[in-house]
PDB file of C-alpha atoms and ligand atoms in Angstrom:
ATOM      1  CA  UNK A 178      -6.673  12.177  -9.986  1.00 90.00           C
ATOM      2  CA  UNK A 179      -3.293  13.876 -10.234  1.00 94.00           C
ATOM      3  CA  UNK A 180      -1.626  14.818  -6.924  1.00 95.00           C
ATOM      4  CA  UNK A 181       1.556  16.489  -5.765  1.00 95.00           C
ATOM      5  CA  UNK A 182       3.527  14.933  -2.909  1.00 97.00           C
ATOM      6  CA  UNK A 183       1.804  16.976  -0.212  1.00 95.00           C
ATOM      7  CA  UNK A 184      -1.644  16.128  -1.518  1.00 94.00           C
ATOM      8  CA  UNK A 185      -0.724  12.451  -1.782  1.00 95.00           C
ATOM      9  CA  UNK A 186       0.424  12.576   1.850  1.00 95.00           C
ATOM     10  CA  UNK A 187      -2.848  14.155   3.002  1.00 94.00           C
ATOM     11  CA  UNK A 188      -4.883  11.636   1.086  1.00 95.00           C
ATOM     12  CA  UNK A 189      -2.853   8.722   2.458  1.00 96.00           C
ATOM     13  CA  UNK A 190      -3.211   9.924   6.051  1.00 95.00           C
ATOM     14  CA  UNK A 191      -6.941  10.227   5.563  1.00 95.00           C
ATOM     15  CA  UNK A 192      -7.064   6.636   4.315  1.00 96.00           C
ATOM     16  CA  UNK A 193      -5.124   5.510   7.386  1.00 96.00           C
ATOM     17  CA  UNK A 194      -7.406   7.449   9.726  1.00 95.00           C
ATOM     18  CA  UNK A 195     -10.644   6.154   8.294  1.00 94.00           C
ATOM     19  CA  UNK A 196     -10.051   2.648   6.993  1.00 93.00           C
ATOM     20  CA  UNK A 197     -11.623  -0.312   8.736  1.00 94.00           C
ATOM     21  CA  UNK A 198      -9.458  -3.312   9.552  1.00 96.00           C
ATOM     22  CA  UNK A 199      -8.537  -5.852   8.457  1.00 97.00           C
ATOM     23  CA  UNK A 200      -7.609  -4.357   5.122  1.00 97.00           C
ATOM     24  CA  UNK A 201      -4.979  -5.071   2.484  1.00 97.00           C
ATOM     25  CA  UNK A 202      -3.852  -2.201   0.283  1.00 98.00           C
ATOM     26  CA  UNK A 203      -1.582  -3.026  -2.657  1.00 98.00           C
ATOM     27  CA  UNK A 204       0.570  -0.188  -4.000  1.00 98.00           C
ATOM     28  CA  UNK A 205       1.659  -0.548  -7.574  1.00 98.00           C
ATOM     29  CA  UNK A 206       3.944   1.593  -9.691  1.00 98.00           C
ATOM     30  CA  UNK A 207       7.445   1.814 -11.108  1.00 96.00           C
ATOM     31  CA  UNK A 208      10.576   2.572  -9.045  1.00 95.00           C
ATOM     32  CA  UNK A 209      10.129   5.984  -7.475  1.00 96.00           C
ATOM     33  CA  UNK A 210       6.436   6.187  -8.278  1.00 98.00           C
ATOM     34  CA  UNK A 211       5.626   7.044  -4.654  1.00 98.00           C
ATOM     35  CA  UNK A 212       4.499   3.715  -3.200  1.00 98.00           C
ATOM     36  CA  UNK A 213       6.571   4.227  -0.038  1.00 98.00           C
ATOM     37  CA  UNK A 214       5.506   7.868   0.288  1.00 98.00           C
ATOM     38  CA  UNK A 215       1.894   6.703   0.242  1.00 98.00           C
ATOM     39  CA  UNK A 216       2.513   3.694   2.520  1.00 98.00           C
ATOM     40  CA  UNK A 217       4.127   5.947   5.153  1.00 98.00           C
ATOM     41  CA  UNK A 218       1.242   8.396   4.959  1.00 97.00           C
ATOM     42  CA  UNK A 219      -1.333   5.631   5.401  1.00 98.00           C
ATOM     43  CA  UNK A 220       0.702   4.235   8.301  1.00 98.00           C
ATOM     44  CA  UNK A 221       0.948   7.648   9.963  1.00 97.00           C
ATOM     45  CA  UNK A 222      -2.785   8.131   9.558  1.00 97.00           C
ATOM     46  CA  UNK A 223      -3.406   4.737  11.143  1.00 97.00           C
ATOM     47  CA  UNK A 224      -1.355   5.860  14.159  1.00 97.00           C
ATOM     48  CA  UNK A 225       2.233   4.723  13.529  1.00 98.00           C
ATOM     49  CA  UNK A 226       4.510   7.110  15.433  1.00 96.00           C
ATOM     50  CA  UNK A 227       7.857   5.621  14.336  1.00 92.00           C
ATOM     51  CA  UNK A 228       9.487   6.493  11.060  1.00 95.00           C
ATOM     52  CA  UNK A 229       8.806   3.720   8.583  1.00 96.00           C
ATOM     53  CA  UNK A 230      12.076   2.718   6.907  1.00 95.00           C
ATOM     54  CA  UNK A 231      11.972   0.857   3.630  1.00 93.00           C
ATOM     55  CA  UNK A 232      11.233  -2.854   4.058  1.00 91.00           C
ATOM     56  CA  UNK A 233      13.157  -3.695   0.905  1.00 84.00           C
ATOM     57  CA  UNK A 234      15.677  -5.899   2.778  1.00 84.00           C
ATOM     58  CA  UNK A 235      13.470  -7.339   5.526  1.00 85.00           C
ATOM     59  CA  UNK A 236      10.561  -7.516   3.067  1.00 95.00           C
ATOM     60  CA  UNK A 237       8.172  -7.058   6.017  1.00 96.00           C
ATOM     61  CA  UNK A 238       8.109  -4.557   8.869  1.00 96.00           C
ATOM     62  CA  UNK A 239       5.397  -4.427  11.512  1.00 96.00           C
ATOM     63  CA  UNK A 240       4.331  -1.391  13.536  1.00 97.00           C
ATOM     64  CA  UNK A 241       2.226  -0.813  16.620  1.00 96.00           C
ATOM     65  CA  UNK A 242       0.028   2.250  16.781  1.00 96.00           C
ATOM     66  CA  UNK A 243      -1.661   4.316  19.489  1.00 89.00           C
ATOM     67  CA  UNK A 244      -4.691   2.060  19.143  1.00 93.00           C
ATOM     68  CA  UNK A 245      -5.001  -1.701  18.783  1.00 94.00           C
ATOM     69  CA  UNK A 246      -4.426  -1.352  15.031  1.00 97.00           C
ATOM     70  CA  UNK A 247      -1.202  -2.835  13.677  1.00 97.00           C
ATOM     71  CA  UNK A 248       0.365  -1.729  10.427  1.00 98.00           C
ATOM     72  CA  UNK A 249       2.299  -4.242   8.322  1.00 97.00           C
ATOM     73  CA  UNK A 250       4.421  -2.781   5.527  1.00 98.00           C
ATOM     74  CA  UNK A 251       5.806  -5.115   2.875  1.00 97.00           C
ATOM     75  CA  UNK A 252       8.038  -4.446  -0.112  1.00 97.00           C
ATOM     76  CA  UNK A 253       8.197  -7.532  -2.302  1.00 97.00           C
ATOM     77  CA  UNK A 254      10.620  -6.125  -4.880  1.00 96.00           C
ATOM     78  CA  UNK A 255      13.337  -8.574  -3.841  1.00 94.00           C
ATOM     79  CA  UNK A 256      11.081 -11.577  -3.649  1.00 94.00           C
ATOM     80  CA  UNK A 257      12.387 -14.209  -6.066  1.00 92.00           C
ATOM     81  CA  UNK A 258       9.361 -16.476  -6.087  1.00 94.00           C
ATOM     82  CA  UNK A 259       5.908 -16.172  -4.485  1.00 94.00           C
ATOM     83  CA  UNK A 260       6.719 -19.315  -2.451  1.00 93.00           C
ATOM     84  CA  UNK A 261       9.121 -17.265  -0.314  1.00 94.00           C
ATOM     85  CA  UNK A 262       6.084 -15.460   1.087  1.00 95.00           C
ATOM     86  CA  UNK A 263       5.289 -18.332   3.423  1.00 94.00           C
ATOM     87  CA  UNK A 264       8.501 -17.624   5.372  1.00 92.00           C
ATOM     88  CA  UNK A 265       7.189 -14.133   6.068  1.00 91.00           C
ATOM     89  CA  UNK A 266       4.097 -15.427   7.835  1.00 91.00           C
ATOM     90  CA  UNK A 267       2.015 -14.614   4.776  1.00 94.00           C
ATOM     91  CA  UNK A 268      -0.783 -17.014   5.749  1.00 91.00           C
ATOM     92  CA  UNK A 269      -1.441 -15.057   8.961  1.00 91.00           C
ATOM     93  CA  UNK A 270      -1.514 -11.652   7.276  1.00 91.00           C
ATOM     94  CA  UNK A 271      -4.718  -9.698   7.402  1.00 85.00           C
ATOM     95  CA  UNK A 272      -5.617 -10.578  11.006  1.00 87.00           C
ATOM     96  CA  UNK A 273      -8.470  -8.583  12.559  1.00 87.00           C
ATOM     97  CA  UNK A 274      -6.631  -5.445  13.498  1.00 95.00           C
ATOM     98  CA  UNK A 275      -4.158  -5.140  10.618  1.00 97.00           C
ATOM     99  CA  UNK A 276      -3.633  -2.571   7.919  1.00 98.00           C
ATOM    100  CA  UNK A 277      -1.438  -4.433   5.416  1.00 98.00           C
ATOM    101  CA  UNK A 278       0.424  -2.303   2.865  1.00 98.00           C
ATOM    102  CA  UNK A 279       2.111  -4.185   0.022  1.00 98.00           C
ATOM    103  CA  UNK A 280       4.564  -2.600  -2.417  1.00 98.00           C
ATOM    104  CA  UNK A 281       5.309  -4.592  -5.568  1.00 97.00           C
ATOM    105  CA  UNK A 282       2.213  -6.788  -5.083  1.00 97.00           C
ATOM    106  CA  UNK A 283       2.676  -8.268  -8.553  1.00 97.00           C
ATOM    107  CA  UNK A 284       5.586 -10.285  -7.098  1.00 96.00           C
ATOM    108  CA  UNK A 285       3.078 -12.209  -4.971  1.00 96.00           C
ATOM    109  CA  UNK A 286       1.285 -13.445  -8.063  1.00 95.00           C
ATOM    110  CA  UNK A 287      -1.723 -15.599  -7.291  1.00 94.00           C
ATOM    111  CA  UNK A 288      -0.952 -15.533  -3.575  1.00 96.00           C
ATOM    112  CA  UNK A 289      -2.339 -12.004  -3.174  1.00 96.00           C
ATOM    113  CA  UNK A 290      -5.286 -12.005  -0.740  1.00 94.00           C
ATOM    114  CA  UNK A 291      -8.399 -12.096  -2.860  1.00 92.00           C
ATOM    115  CA  UNK A 292      -9.992  -9.030  -1.241  1.00 96.00           C
ATOM    116  CA  UNK A 293      -7.887  -5.905  -1.424  1.00 97.00           C
ATOM    117  CA  UNK A 294      -7.527  -2.377  -2.715  1.00 97.00           C
ATOM    118  CA  UNK A 295      -5.082  -1.805  -5.548  1.00 97.00           C
ATOM    119  CA  UNK A 296      -3.708   1.711  -5.830  1.00 97.00           C
ATOM    120  CA  UNK A 297      -1.710   2.430  -8.971  1.00 97.00           C
ATOM    121  CA  UNK A 298       0.678   5.361  -9.148  1.00 98.00           C
ATOM    122  CA  UNK A 299       2.138   6.643 -12.387  1.00 98.00           C
ATOM    123  CA  UNK A 300       4.446   9.540 -13.157  1.00 98.00           C
ATOM    124  CA  UNK A 301       2.968  11.712 -15.903  1.00 97.00           C
ATOM    125  CA  UNK A 302       5.483  12.187 -18.713  1.00 95.00           C
ATOM    126  CA  UNK A 303       5.334  15.969 -18.615  1.00 96.00           C
ATOM    127  CA  UNK A 304       4.869  16.437 -14.819  1.00 97.00           C
ATOM    128  CA  UNK A 305       7.659  14.745 -12.815  1.00 96.00           C
ATOM    129  CA  UNK A 306       6.416  16.150  -9.487  1.00 97.00           C
ATOM    130  CA  UNK A 307       2.870  14.882  -9.836  1.00 97.00           C
ATOM    131  CA  UNK A 308       1.428  11.388  -9.698  1.00 97.00           C
ATOM    132  CA  UNK A 309      -1.627   9.970 -11.396  1.00 96.00           C
ATOM    133  CA  UNK A 310      -3.521   7.842  -8.905  1.00 96.00           C
ATOM    134  CA  UNK A 311      -5.973   5.103  -9.809  1.00 95.00           C
ATOM    135  CA  UNK A 312      -7.869   3.030  -7.281  1.00 95.00           C
ATOM    136  CA  UNK A 313      -9.195  -0.429  -8.055  1.00 95.00           C
ATOM    137  CA  UNK A 314     -11.349  -2.564  -5.831  1.00 95.00           C
ATOM    138  CA  UNK A 315     -10.417  -6.251  -6.026  1.00 97.00           C
ATOM    139  CA  UNK A 316     -12.989  -8.583  -4.482  1.00 97.00           C
ATOM    140  CA  UNK A 317     -14.691  -7.203  -1.368  1.00 96.00           C
ATOM    141  CA  UNK A 318     -12.299  -5.180   0.800  1.00 95.00           C
ATOM    142  CA  UNK A 319     -13.837  -2.958   3.529  1.00 94.00           C
ATOM    143  CA  UNK A 320     -15.161   0.334   2.170  1.00 90.00           C
ATOM    144  CA  UNK A 321     -12.806   3.275   2.042  1.00 87.00           C
ATOM    145  CA  UNK A 322     -14.428   6.595   2.746  1.00 81.00           C
ATOM    146  CA  UNK A 323     -11.335   8.641   1.918  1.00 76.00           C
ATOM    147  CA  UNK A 324     -11.906   8.421  -1.798  1.00 64.00           C
ATOM    148  CA  UNK A 325     -12.870  11.589  -3.588  1.00 58.00           C
ATOM    149  CA  UNK A 326     -12.293   9.749  -6.837  1.00 57.00           C
ATOM    150  CA  UNK A 327     -13.781   7.065  -8.961  1.00 54.00           C
ATOM    151  CA  UNK A 328     -13.042   3.477  -8.099  1.00 59.00           C
ATOM    152  CA  UNK A 329     -12.996   0.660 -10.613  1.00 61.00           C
ATOM    153  CA  UNK A 330     -13.750  -2.938  -9.800  1.00 65.00           C
ATOM    154  CA  UNK A 331     -11.562  -5.894 -10.754  1.00 65.00           C
ATOM    155  CA  UNK A 332     -11.948  -9.529  -9.963  1.00 56.00           C
TER     156      UNK A 332
HETATM  157  N1  ATP B 139       3.537  13.765  -6.301  1.00 52.61           N
HETATM  158  C1  ATP B 139       4.427  12.954  -5.714  1.00 52.61           C
HETATM  159  N2  ATP B 139       4.009  11.949  -4.953  1.00 52.61           N
HETATM  160  C2  ATP B 139       4.896  11.098  -4.369  1.00 52.61           C
HETATM  161  N3  ATP B 139       6.234  11.200  -4.488  1.00 52.61           N
HETATM  162  C3  ATP B 139       6.706  12.186  -5.251  1.00 52.61           C
HETATM  163  C4  ATP B 139       5.832  13.095  -5.894  1.00 52.61           C
HETATM  164  N4  ATP B 139       6.581  13.966  -6.589  1.00 52.61           N
HETATM  165  C5  ATP B 139       7.839  13.619  -6.370  1.00 52.61           C
HETATM  166  N5  ATP B 139       7.943  12.560  -5.572  1.00 52.61           N
HETATM  167  C6  ATP B 139       9.191  11.917  -5.169  1.00 52.61           C
HETATM  168  O1  ATP B 139       9.196  10.625  -5.734  1.00 52.61           O
HETATM  169  C7  ATP B 139       9.879   9.727  -4.869  1.00 52.61           C
HETATM  170  C8  ATP B 139       8.974   8.555  -4.531  1.00 52.61           C
HETATM  171  O2  ATP B 139       9.746   7.636  -3.836  1.00 52.61           O
HETATM  172  P1  ATP B 139       9.177   6.324  -3.168  1.00 52.61           P
HETATM  173  O3  ATP B 139      10.283   5.751  -2.379  1.00 52.61           O
HETATM  174  O4  ATP B 139       7.886   6.612  -2.468  1.00 52.61           O
HETATM  175  O5  ATP B 139       8.892   5.438  -4.455  1.00 52.61           O
HETATM  176  P2  ATP B 139       8.511   3.898  -4.504  1.00 52.61           P
HETATM  177  O6  ATP B 139       7.390   3.800  -5.465  1.00 52.61           O
HETATM  178  O7  ATP B 139       8.294   3.384  -3.127  1.00 52.61           O
HETATM  179  O8  ATP B 139       9.805   3.245  -5.161  1.00 52.61           O
HETATM  180  P3  ATP B 139      10.450   1.786  -4.931  1.00 52.61           P
HETATM  181  O9  ATP B 139       9.884   0.910  -6.012  1.00 52.61           O
HETATM  182  O10 ATP B 139      11.893   2.030  -5.114  1.00 52.61           O
HETATM  183  O11 ATP B 139      10.091   1.295  -3.559  1.00 52.61           O
HETATM  184  C9  ATP B 139      10.285  10.506  -3.637  1.00 52.61           C
HETATM  185  O12 ATP B 139      11.606  10.911  -3.786  1.00 52.61           O
HETATM  186  C10 ATP B 139       9.338  11.713  -3.671  1.00 52.61           C
HETATM  187  O13 ATP B 139       9.927  12.838  -3.066  1.00 52.61           O
HETATM  188 MG1   MG B 140       9.161   1.886  -1.997  1.00 52.61          MG
END
Protein backbone atom coordinates (compact mmCIF):
# COMPACT_ATOMS: atom_id res chain seq x y z
CA UNK A 1 0.00 0.00 0.00
CA UNK A 2 1.09 3.58 -0.59
CA UNK A 3 0.34 6.07 2.22
CA UNK A 4 0.82 9.75 2.91
CA UNK A 5 2.13 10.83 6.31
CA UNK A 6 -1.32 11.29 7.83
CA UNK A 7 -2.48 7.88 6.66
CA UNK A 8 0.71 6.27 7.93
CA UNK A 9 0.08 7.91 11.31
CA UNK A 10 -3.50 6.60 11.46
CA UNK A 11 -2.40 3.13 10.51
CA UNK A 12 0.40 3.15 13.09
CA UNK A 13 -1.92 4.29 15.88
CA UNK A 14 -4.34 1.54 14.98
CA UNK A 15 -1.52 -1.01 15.23
CA UNK A 16 -0.60 0.36 18.66
CA UNK A 17 -4.21 0.26 19.84
CA UNK A 18 -4.89 -3.28 18.75
CA UNK A 19 -1.66 -5.24 18.98
CA UNK A 20 -1.26 -7.94 21.60
CA UNK A 21 1.89 -7.98 23.71
CA UNK A 22 4.60 -9.05 23.78
CA UNK A 23 5.35 -8.05 20.23
CA UNK A 24 8.45 -6.98 18.32
CA UNK A 25 7.99 -4.77 15.28
CA UNK A 26 11.04 -4.10 13.11
CA UNK A 27 10.96 -0.96 10.96
CA UNK A 28 13.16 -1.02 7.93
CA UNK A 29 13.91 1.64 5.35
CA UNK A 30 16.50 4.18 4.28
CA UNK A 31 17.25 7.43 6.15
CA UNK A 32 14.08 9.49 6.21
CA UNK A 33 11.86 6.64 5.07
CA UNK A 34 9.48 7.24 7.98
CA UNK A 35 10.52 4.60 10.52
CA UNK A 36 10.37 7.10 13.40
CA UNK A 37 7.09 8.59 12.18
CA UNK A 38 5.60 5.11 12.27
CA UNK A 39 7.24 4.16 15.59
CA UNK A 40 5.80 7.28 17.26
CA UNK A 41 2.35 6.55 15.87
CA UNK A 42 2.44 2.96 17.13
CA UNK A 43 3.67 4.20 20.51
CA UNK A 44 0.91 6.81 20.72
CA UNK A 45 -1.66 4.18 19.83
CA UNK A 46 -0.31 1.91 22.56
CA UNK A 47 -0.83 4.74 25.06
CA UNK A 48 2.46 6.66 25.25
CA UNK A 49 1.62 10.24 26.26
CA UNK A 50 5.16 11.67 26.13
CA UNK A 51 6.76 12.83 22.93
CA UNK A 52 9.10 10.13 21.69
CA UNK A 53 12.47 11.69 20.84
CA UNK A 54 14.83 9.84 18.56
CA UNK A 55 16.74 7.07 20.34
CA UNK A 56 19.66 7.43 17.95
CA UNK A 57 22.11 8.35 20.75
CA UNK A 58 20.71 6.29 23.63
CA UNK A 59 19.85 3.50 21.19
CA UNK A 60 16.96 2.51 23.50
CA UNK A 61 14.21 4.55 25.13
CA UNK A 62 11.45 3.06 27.26
CA UNK A 63 7.98 4.50 27.83
CA UNK A 64 5.15 3.83 30.24
CA UNK A 65 1.59 4.07 29.00
CA UNK A 66 -1.85 4.57 30.52
CA UNK A 67 -2.13 0.80 30.82
CA UNK A 68 0.37 -1.83 31.93
CA UNK A 69 1.83 -1.89 28.41
CA UNK A 70 5.38 -0.59 28.04
CA UNK A 71 6.77 0.67 24.76
CA UNK A 72 10.47 0.20 23.99
CA UNK A 73 11.82 2.19 21.05
CA UNK A 74 15.24 1.31 19.66
CA UNK A 75 17.26 2.86 16.86
CA UNK A 76 20.25 0.66 16.07
CA UNK A 77 21.75 2.89 13.37
CA UNK A 78 24.79 3.65 15.53
CA UNK A 79 25.33 0.12 16.68
CA UNK A 80 28.82 -0.97 15.61
CA UNK A 81 28.44 -4.68 16.21
CA UNK A 82 25.46 -6.83 17.25
CA UNK A 83 27.40 -7.76 20.42
CA UNK A 84 26.78 -4.26 21.78
CA UNK A 85 23.11 -5.20 22.09
CA UNK A 86 23.74 -7.13 25.28
CA UNK A 87 24.62 -3.87 27.08
CA UNK A 88 21.15 -2.59 26.23
CA UNK A 89 19.43 -5.42 28.08
CA UNK A 90 18.63 -7.09 24.78
CA UNK A 91 18.14 -10.52 26.36
CA UNK A 92 15.24 -9.21 28.48
CA UNK A 93 13.47 -7.48 25.60
CA UNK A 94 10.04 -8.70 24.66
CA UNK A 95 8.79 -9.25 28.23
CA UNK A 96 5.06 -9.90 28.62
CA UNK A 97 3.76 -6.38 28.41
CA UNK A 98 6.15 -4.85 25.87
CA UNK A 99 5.68 -3.38 22.44
CA UNK A 100 9.24 -3.32 21.07
CA UNK A 101 9.88 -1.07 18.07
CA UNK A 102 13.25 -1.48 16.35
CA UNK A 103 14.60 0.91 13.71
CA UNK A 104 17.55 -0.35 11.67
CA UNK A 105 16.90 -3.98 12.70
CA UNK A 106 19.43 -5.19 10.14
CA UNK A 107 22.15 -3.94 12.52
CA UNK A 108 21.11 -6.64 15.00
CA UNK A 109 21.91 -9.36 12.50
CA UNK A 110 21.18 -12.84 13.78
CA UNK A 111 20.31 -11.50 17.23
CA UNK A 112 16.88 -10.31 16.09
CA UNK A 113 14.13 -12.10 18.06
CA UNK A 114 12.95 -14.94 15.87
CA UNK A 115 9.27 -13.96 16.02
CA UNK A 116 8.54 -10.46 14.81
CA UNK A 117 6.82 -8.25 12.28
CA UNK A 118 9.00 -6.57 9.68
CA UNK A 119 7.57 -3.40 8.17
CA UNK A 120 9.47 -2.03 5.18
CA UNK A 121 9.06 1.57 4.09
CA UNK A 122 10.26 2.86 0.75
CA UNK A 123 10.03 6.27 -0.89
CA UNK A 124 8.57 5.96 -4.38
CA UNK A 125 10.85 7.64 -6.92
CA UNK A 126 8.14 9.88 -8.32
CA UNK A 127 6.18 10.53 -5.07
CA UNK A 128 8.41 12.00 -2.33
CA UNK A 129 5.47 12.54 0.06
CA UNK A 130 4.20 8.99 -0.07
CA UNK A 131 5.61 5.76 1.29
CA UNK A 132 5.23 2.23 0.02
CA UNK A 133 4.59 -0.06 2.97
CA UNK A 134 5.22 -3.79 2.99
CA UNK A 135 4.53 -6.04 5.95
CA UNK A 136 6.31 -9.34 6.48
CA UNK A 137 5.61 -11.88 9.16
CA UNK A 138 8.79 -13.48 10.51
CA UNK A 139 8.20 -16.59 12.61
CA UNK A 140 5.06 -16.44 14.77
CA UNK A 141 4.44 -12.96 16.17
CA UNK A 142 0.98 -12.25 17.67
CA UNK A 143 -1.64 -11.49 15.02
CA UNK A 144 -2.09 -7.90 13.96
CA UNK A 145 -5.65 -6.95 13.16
CA UNK A 146 -4.78 -3.49 11.87
CA UNK A 147 -3.68 -4.76 8.51
CA UNK A 148 -5.82 -3.88 5.54
CA UNK A 149 -3.05 -5.19 3.34
CA UNK A 150 -1.41 -8.39 2.31
CA UNK A 151 1.20 -9.87 4.57
CA UNK A 152 4.05 -12.05 3.37
CA UNK A 153 5.73 -14.69 5.46
CA UNK A 154 9.49 -15.03 5.94
CA UNK A 155 11.45 -17.41 8.05
N1 LIG B 1 4.14 9.48 3.66
C1 LIG B 1 5.05 9.77 4.59
N2 LIG B 1 5.20 8.97 5.65
C2 LIG B 1 6.14 9.24 6.59
N3 LIG B 1 6.97 10.30 6.56
C3 LIG B 1 6.87 11.12 5.52
C4 LIG B 1 5.92 10.90 4.50
N4 LIG B 1 6.05 11.87 3.59
C5 LIG B 1 7.01 12.66 4.04
N5 LIG B 1 7.52 12.24 5.19
C6 LIG B 1 8.61 12.87 5.92
O1 LIG B 1 9.70 11.97 5.91
C7 LIG B 1 10.44 12.11 7.11
C8 LIG B 1 10.54 10.75 7.80
O2 LIG B 1 11.42 10.91 8.87
P1 LIG B 1 11.72 9.79 9.94
O3 LIG B 1 12.53 10.43 10.99
O4 LIG B 1 10.45 9.12 10.36
O5 LIG B 1 12.59 8.78 9.08
P2 LIG B 1 13.42 7.53 9.61
O6 LIG B 1 13.11 6.43 8.67
O7 LIG B 1 13.14 7.31 11.05
O8 LIG B 1 14.92 7.99 9.38
P3 LIG B 1 16.25 7.63 10.22
O9 LIG B 1 16.87 6.45 9.52
O10 LIG B 1 17.07 8.85 10.08
O11 LIG B 1 15.87 7.31 11.63
C9 LIG B 1 9.73 13.13 7.97
O12 LIG B 1 10.35 14.36 7.80
C10 LIG B 1 8.32 13.14 7.39
O13 LIG B 1 7.71 14.40 7.55
MG1 LIG C 1 14.32 7.26 12.75
